[in-house]
């Protein structure tokens, strides 16, 4: 048997689950929590934001994630941000789907393009919730 060096090993995929479900919602690989969703169903429209079960973000962080990437399976767009950005700028979501946090779209890189300047305060985003 030939020992493998760290440079040739593939990073481990750590599945991330919503508690009580058997299928993972995403995976942490190489410090990145990746998940794929349909934006028309899973993105918030008012305010425009991407929401997560709080437990999945906590579990991803515990598995070593430093960044998050969400792929919109309908368009192929990839939304990315630092996990720290989610904790600093997210807001709580209470819409009947459990304990969730959401981050407004202006905070996300899209297809590796830097986010647009954020002019709206986080309080304004919270106020815009129905």
C-alpha atoms as an extended CHARMM CRD file, in Angstrom:
* protein
*
       130  EXT
         1         1  UNK       CA              0.0000000000        0.0000000000        0.0000000000  PROA      1               0.0000000000
         2         2  UNK       CA              1.2640000000        3.4450000000       -0.9360000000  PROA      2               0.0000000000
         3         3  UNK       CA              0.4740000000        6.1490000000        1.6150000000  PROA      3               0.0000000000
         4         4  UNK       CA             -1.2870000000        9.1550000000        0.1700000000  PROA      4               0.0000000000
         5         5  UNK       CA             -0.0780000000       12.6320000000        0.8920000000  PROA      5               0.0000000000
         6         6  UNK       CA             -2.5680000000       15.3210000000        1.8720000000  PROA      6               0.0000000000
         7         7  UNK       CA             -2.0680000000       16.9580000000       -1.5330000000  PROA      7               0.0000000000
         8         8  UNK       CA             -3.4750000000       13.9660000000       -3.4310000000  PROA      8               0.0000000000
         9         9  UNK       CA             -6.3890000000       13.1240000000       -1.1750000000  PROA      9               0.0000000000
        10        10  UNK       CA             -9.8660000000       14.1490000000       -2.1950000000  PROA      10              0.0000000000
        11        11  UNK       CA            -11.6050000000       16.3640000000        0.3650000000  PROA      11              0.0000000000
        12        12  UNK       CA            -14.2130000000       14.5850000000        2.4380000000  PROA      12              0.0000000000
        13        13  UNK       CA            -17.8870000000       15.2790000000        1.7360000000  PROA      13              0.0000000000
        14        14  UNK       CA            -19.7660000000       15.8320000000        4.9840000000  PROA      14              0.0000000000
        15        15  UNK       CA            -23.5390000000       15.6260000000        4.4710000000  PROA      15              0.0000000000
        16        16  UNK       CA            -25.6750000000       18.3050000000        6.1340000000  PROA      16              0.0000000000
        17        17  UNK       CA            -29.2310000000       17.3910000000        7.0970000000  PROA      17              0.0000000000
        18        18  UNK       CA            -32.3200000000       19.2450000000        8.1910000000  PROA      18              0.0000000000
        19        19  UNK       CA            -33.1410000000       17.5710000000       11.4730000000  PROA      19              0.0000000000
        20        20  UNK       CA            -35.7280000000       14.8390000000       11.0310000000  PROA      20              0.0000000000
        21        21  UNK       CA            -35.0540000000       14.2950000000        7.3110000000  PROA      21              0.0000000000
        22        22  UNK       CA            -33.1810000000       11.4080000000        5.7460000000  PROA      22              0.0000000000
        23        23  UNK       CA            -31.8190000000       13.2100000000        2.6650000000  PROA      23              0.0000000000
        24        24  UNK       CA            -29.0070000000       15.7360000000        3.0340000000  PROA      24              0.0000000000
        25        25  UNK       CA            -29.7190000000       19.3030000000        1.9190000000  PROA      25              0.0000000000
        26        26  UNK       CA            -26.0810000000       19.8590000000        1.0320000000  PROA      26              0.0000000000
        27        27  UNK       CA            -22.4900000000       18.9000000000        1.6820000000  PROA      27              0.0000000000
        28        28  UNK       CA            -19.4050000000       20.4980000000        3.1960000000  PROA      28              0.0000000000
        29        29  UNK       CA            -16.3130000000       19.8810000000        1.0810000000  PROA      29              0.0000000000
        30        30  UNK       CA            -13.0210000000       21.6910000000        1.4330000000  PROA      30              0.0000000000
        31        31  UNK       CA            -14.4670000000       24.3770000000        3.7070000000  PROA      31              0.0000000000
        32        32  UNK       CA            -17.4660000000       25.1080000000        1.4540000000  PROA      32              0.0000000000
        33        33  UNK       CA            -21.1000000000       24.2850000000        2.2770000000  PROA      33              0.0000000000
        34        34  UNK       CA            -22.7600000000       23.5970000000       -1.0820000000  PROA      34              0.0000000000
        35        35  UNK       CA            -26.4280000000       23.0720000000       -1.7880000000  PROA      35              0.0000000000
        36        36  UNK       CA            -28.6410000000       23.2150000000       -4.8520000000  PROA      36              0.0000000000
        37        37  UNK       CA            -32.1830000000       24.6280000000       -4.8710000000  PROA      37              0.0000000000
        38        38  UNK       CA            -34.7970000000       25.9780000000       -7.2690000000  PROA      38              0.0000000000
        39        39  UNK       CA            -34.8310000000       29.7360000000       -6.7110000000  PROA      39              0.0000000000
        40        40  UNK       CA            -38.4610000000       30.0690000000       -7.8080000000  PROA      40              0.0000000000
        41        41  UNK       CA            -39.4510000000       27.8380000000       -4.8950000000  PROA      41              0.0000000000
        42        42  UNK       CA            -36.7570000000       28.3320000000       -2.2560000000  PROA      42              0.0000000000
        43        43  UNK       CA            -35.6180000000       31.9750000000       -2.4740000000  PROA      43              0.0000000000
        44        44  UNK       CA            -37.5960000000       34.5490000000       -0.5270000000  PROA      44              0.0000000000
        45        45  UNK       CA            -39.3130000000       37.1420000000       -2.6970000000  PROA      45              0.0000000000
        46        46  UNK       CA            -40.0320000000       39.7340000000       -0.0340000000  PROA      46              0.0000000000
        47        47  UNK       CA            -37.3950000000       40.6660000000        0.8110000000  PROA      47              0.0000000000
        48        48  UNK       CA            -35.2480000000       39.0230000000       -1.8970000000  PROA      48              0.0000000000
        49        49  UNK       CA            -33.0940000000       36.6550000000        0.1430000000  PROA      49              0.0000000000
        50        50  UNK       CA            -31.7950000000       33.1170000000        0.5190000000  PROA      50              0.0000000000
        51        51  UNK       CA            -32.9770000000       31.3350000000        3.6680000000  PROA      51              0.0000000000
        52        52  UNK       CA            -31.5630000000       28.3520000000        5.5400000000  PROA      52              0.0000000000
        53        53  UNK       CA            -32.6190000000       26.2560000000        8.4730000000  PROA      53              0.0000000000
        54        54  UNK       CA            -30.4730000000       27.6880000000       11.2530000000  PROA      54              0.0000000000
        55        55  UNK       CA            -29.4000000000       24.1630000000       12.2240000000  PROA      55              0.0000000000
        56        56  UNK       CA            -27.9370000000       23.5010000000        8.7500000000  PROA      56              0.0000000000
        57        57  UNK       CA            -25.7410000000       26.6040000000        8.9230000000  PROA      57              0.0000000000
        58        58  UNK       CA            -24.6120000000       25.6390000000       12.4350000000  PROA      58              0.0000000000
        59        59  UNK       CA            -23.9040000000       22.0440000000       11.3270000000  PROA      59              0.0000000000
        60        60  UNK       CA            -22.0170000000       23.2330000000        8.2370000000  PROA      60              0.0000000000
        61        61  UNK       CA            -19.8880000000       25.5200000000       10.3910000000  PROA      61              0.0000000000
        62        62  UNK       CA            -19.1840000000       22.6490000000       12.8040000000  PROA      62              0.0000000000
        63        63  UNK       CA            -18.1450000000       20.5200000000        9.7950000000  PROA      63              0.0000000000
        64        64  UNK       CA            -15.5430000000       23.1330000000        8.8430000000  PROA      64              0.0000000000
        65        65  UNK       CA            -17.4020000000       25.3390000000        6.3480000000  PROA      65              0.0000000000
        66        66  UNK       CA            -16.0890000000       28.8690000000        5.9700000000  PROA      66              0.0000000000
        67        67  UNK       CA            -18.1330000000       29.7670000000        2.9000000000  PROA      67              0.0000000000
        68        68  UNK       CA            -21.5380000000       28.8930000000        1.4470000000  PROA      68              0.0000000000
        69        69  UNK       CA            -22.4440000000       28.2810000000       -2.2020000000  PROA      69              0.0000000000
        70        70  UNK       CA            -26.0540000000       27.9140000000       -3.3180000000  PROA      70              0.0000000000
        71        71  UNK       CA            -26.6640000000       26.8000000000       -6.9040000000  PROA      71              0.0000000000
        72        72  UNK       CA            -29.9600000000       27.7430000000       -8.5230000000  PROA      72              0.0000000000
        73        73  UNK       CA            -30.7880000000       24.5680000000      -10.4490000000  PROA      73              0.0000000000
        74        74  UNK       CA            -33.1210000000       26.5250000000      -12.7520000000  PROA      74              0.0000000000
        75        75  UNK       CA            -30.5680000000       29.0680000000      -14.0140000000  PROA      75              0.0000000000
        76        76  UNK       CA            -27.2190000000       27.5730000000      -13.0430000000  PROA      76              0.0000000000
        77        77  UNK       CA            -26.3410000000       30.7580000000      -11.1310000000  PROA      77              0.0000000000
        78        78  UNK       CA            -24.0990000000       30.1560000000       -8.1330000000  PROA      78              0.0000000000
        79        79  UNK       CA            -24.5710000000       32.4330000000       -5.1130000000  PROA      79              0.0000000000
        80        80  UNK       CA            -21.6810000000       32.5560000000       -2.6540000000  PROA      80              0.0000000000
        81        81  UNK       CA            -20.6730000000       34.3160000000        0.5400000000  PROA      81              0.0000000000
        82        82  UNK       CA            -18.5990000000       33.8630000000        3.6490000000  PROA      82              0.0000000000
        83        83  UNK       CA            -20.3590000000       32.0550000000        6.4730000000  PROA      83              0.0000000000
        84        84  UNK       CA            -19.3710000000       34.9670000000        8.6830000000  PROA      84              0.0000000000
        85        85  UNK       CA            -21.4100000000       37.2760000000        6.4130000000  PROA      85              0.0000000000
        86        86  UNK       CA            -24.4980000000       35.1700000000        7.0930000000  PROA      86              0.0000000000
        87        87  UNK       CA            -24.0150000000       35.4260000000       10.8580000000  PROA      87              0.0000000000
        88        88  UNK       CA            -23.3550000000       39.2070000000       10.7040000000  PROA      88              0.0000000000
        89        89  UNK       CA            -26.0910000000       40.2770000000        8.2800000000  PROA      89              0.0000000000
        90        90  UNK       CA            -28.8100000000       37.6210000000        8.3230000000  PROA      90              0.0000000000
        91        91  UNK       CA            -32.2530000000       38.0880000000        9.7910000000  PROA      91              0.0000000000
        92        92  UNK       CA            -34.5850000000       35.5840000000       11.4360000000  PROA      92              0.0000000000
        93        93  UNK       CA            -37.3940000000       34.1390000000        9.3310000000  PROA      93              0.0000000000
        94        94  UNK       CA            -40.6460000000       32.9380000000       10.9190000000  PROA      94              0.0000000000
        95        95  UNK       CA            -42.8900000000       31.7050000000        8.1180000000  PROA      95              0.0000000000
        96        96  UNK       CA            -43.9170000000       28.2820000000        9.3420000000  PROA      96              0.0000000000
        97        97  UNK       CA            -40.8640000000       26.3100000000        8.1660000000  PROA      97              0.0000000000
        98        98  UNK       CA            -38.9460000000       26.1030000000       11.4200000000  PROA      98              0.0000000000
        99        99  UNK       CA            -36.1100000000       28.2190000000       12.7970000000  PROA      99              0.0000000000
       100       100  UNK       CA            -34.5710000000       29.9020000000        9.7560000000  PROA      100             0.0000000000
       101       101  UNK       CA            -32.1550000000       32.6910000000        8.9360000000  PROA      101             0.0000000000
       102       102  UNK       CA            -31.9820000000       34.5450000000        5.6230000000  PROA      102             0.0000000000
       103       103  UNK       CA            -29.4180000000       36.7360000000        3.9200000000  PROA      103             0.0000000000
       104       104  UNK       CA            -30.5710000000       39.4150000000        1.4750000000  PROA      104             0.0000000000
       105       105  UNK       CA            -29.4330000000       38.9170000000       -2.1340000000  PROA      105             0.0000000000
       106       106  UNK       CA            -27.2530000000       42.0590000000       -2.2550000000  PROA      106             0.0000000000
       107       107  UNK       CA            -24.8110000000       40.3400000000        0.1430000000  PROA      107             0.0000000000
       108       108  UNK       CA            -24.2060000000       37.3990000000       -2.2280000000  PROA      108             0.0000000000
       109       109  UNK       CA            -21.6020000000       37.0560000000       -4.9760000000  PROA      109             0.0000000000
       110       110  UNK       CA            -23.2780000000       35.7530000000       -8.1340000000  PROA      110             0.0000000000
       111       111  UNK       CA            -21.1410000000       33.5670000000      -10.4010000000  PROA      111             0.0000000000
       112       112  UNK       CA            -18.0290000000       34.8480000000       -8.5940000000  PROA      112             0.0000000000
       113       113  UNK       CA            -18.8600000000       38.4920000000       -9.3090000000  PROA      113             0.0000000000
       114       114  UNK       CA            -18.5310000000       40.7140000000       -6.2290000000  PROA      114             0.0000000000
       115       115  UNK       CA            -21.7490000000       41.7150000000       -4.5030000000  PROA      115             0.0000000000
       116       116  UNK       CA            -23.2620000000       45.0640000000       -5.3590000000  PROA      116             0.0000000000
       117       117  UNK       CA            -22.9000000000       47.7690000000       -2.7020000000  PROA      117             0.0000000000
       118       118  UNK       CA            -25.4990000000       47.2850000000        0.0220000000  PROA      118             0.0000000000
       119       119  UNK       CA            -27.3710000000       50.5390000000        0.5950000000  PROA      119             0.0000000000
       120       120  UNK       CA            -30.3690000000       49.1260000000        2.4070000000  PROA      120             0.0000000000
       121       121  UNK       CA            -30.0030000000       48.6390000000        6.1400000000  PROA      121             0.0000000000
       122       122  UNK       CA            -30.6100000000       45.2400000000        7.6660000000  PROA      122             0.0000000000
       123       123  UNK       CA            -33.4650000000       46.7950000000        9.6570000000  PROA      123             0.0000000000
       124       124  UNK       CA            -35.1470000000       47.8170000000        6.3920000000  PROA      124             0.0000000000
       125       125  UNK       CA            -34.8810000000       44.2200000000        5.1800000000  PROA      125             0.0000000000
       126       126  UNK       CA            -36.4320000000       42.9250000000        8.4050000000  PROA      126             0.0000000000
       127       127  UNK       CA            -39.2400000000       45.4720000000        8.1440000000  PROA      127             0.0000000000
       128       128  UNK       CA            -40.0290000000       44.3600000000        4.5790000000  PROA      128             0.0000000000
       129       129  UNK       CA            -41.0140000000       40.8870000000        5.7620000000  PROA      129             0.0000000000
       130       130  UNK       CA            -44.7240000000       40.1470000000        5.5140000000  PROA      130             0.0000000000
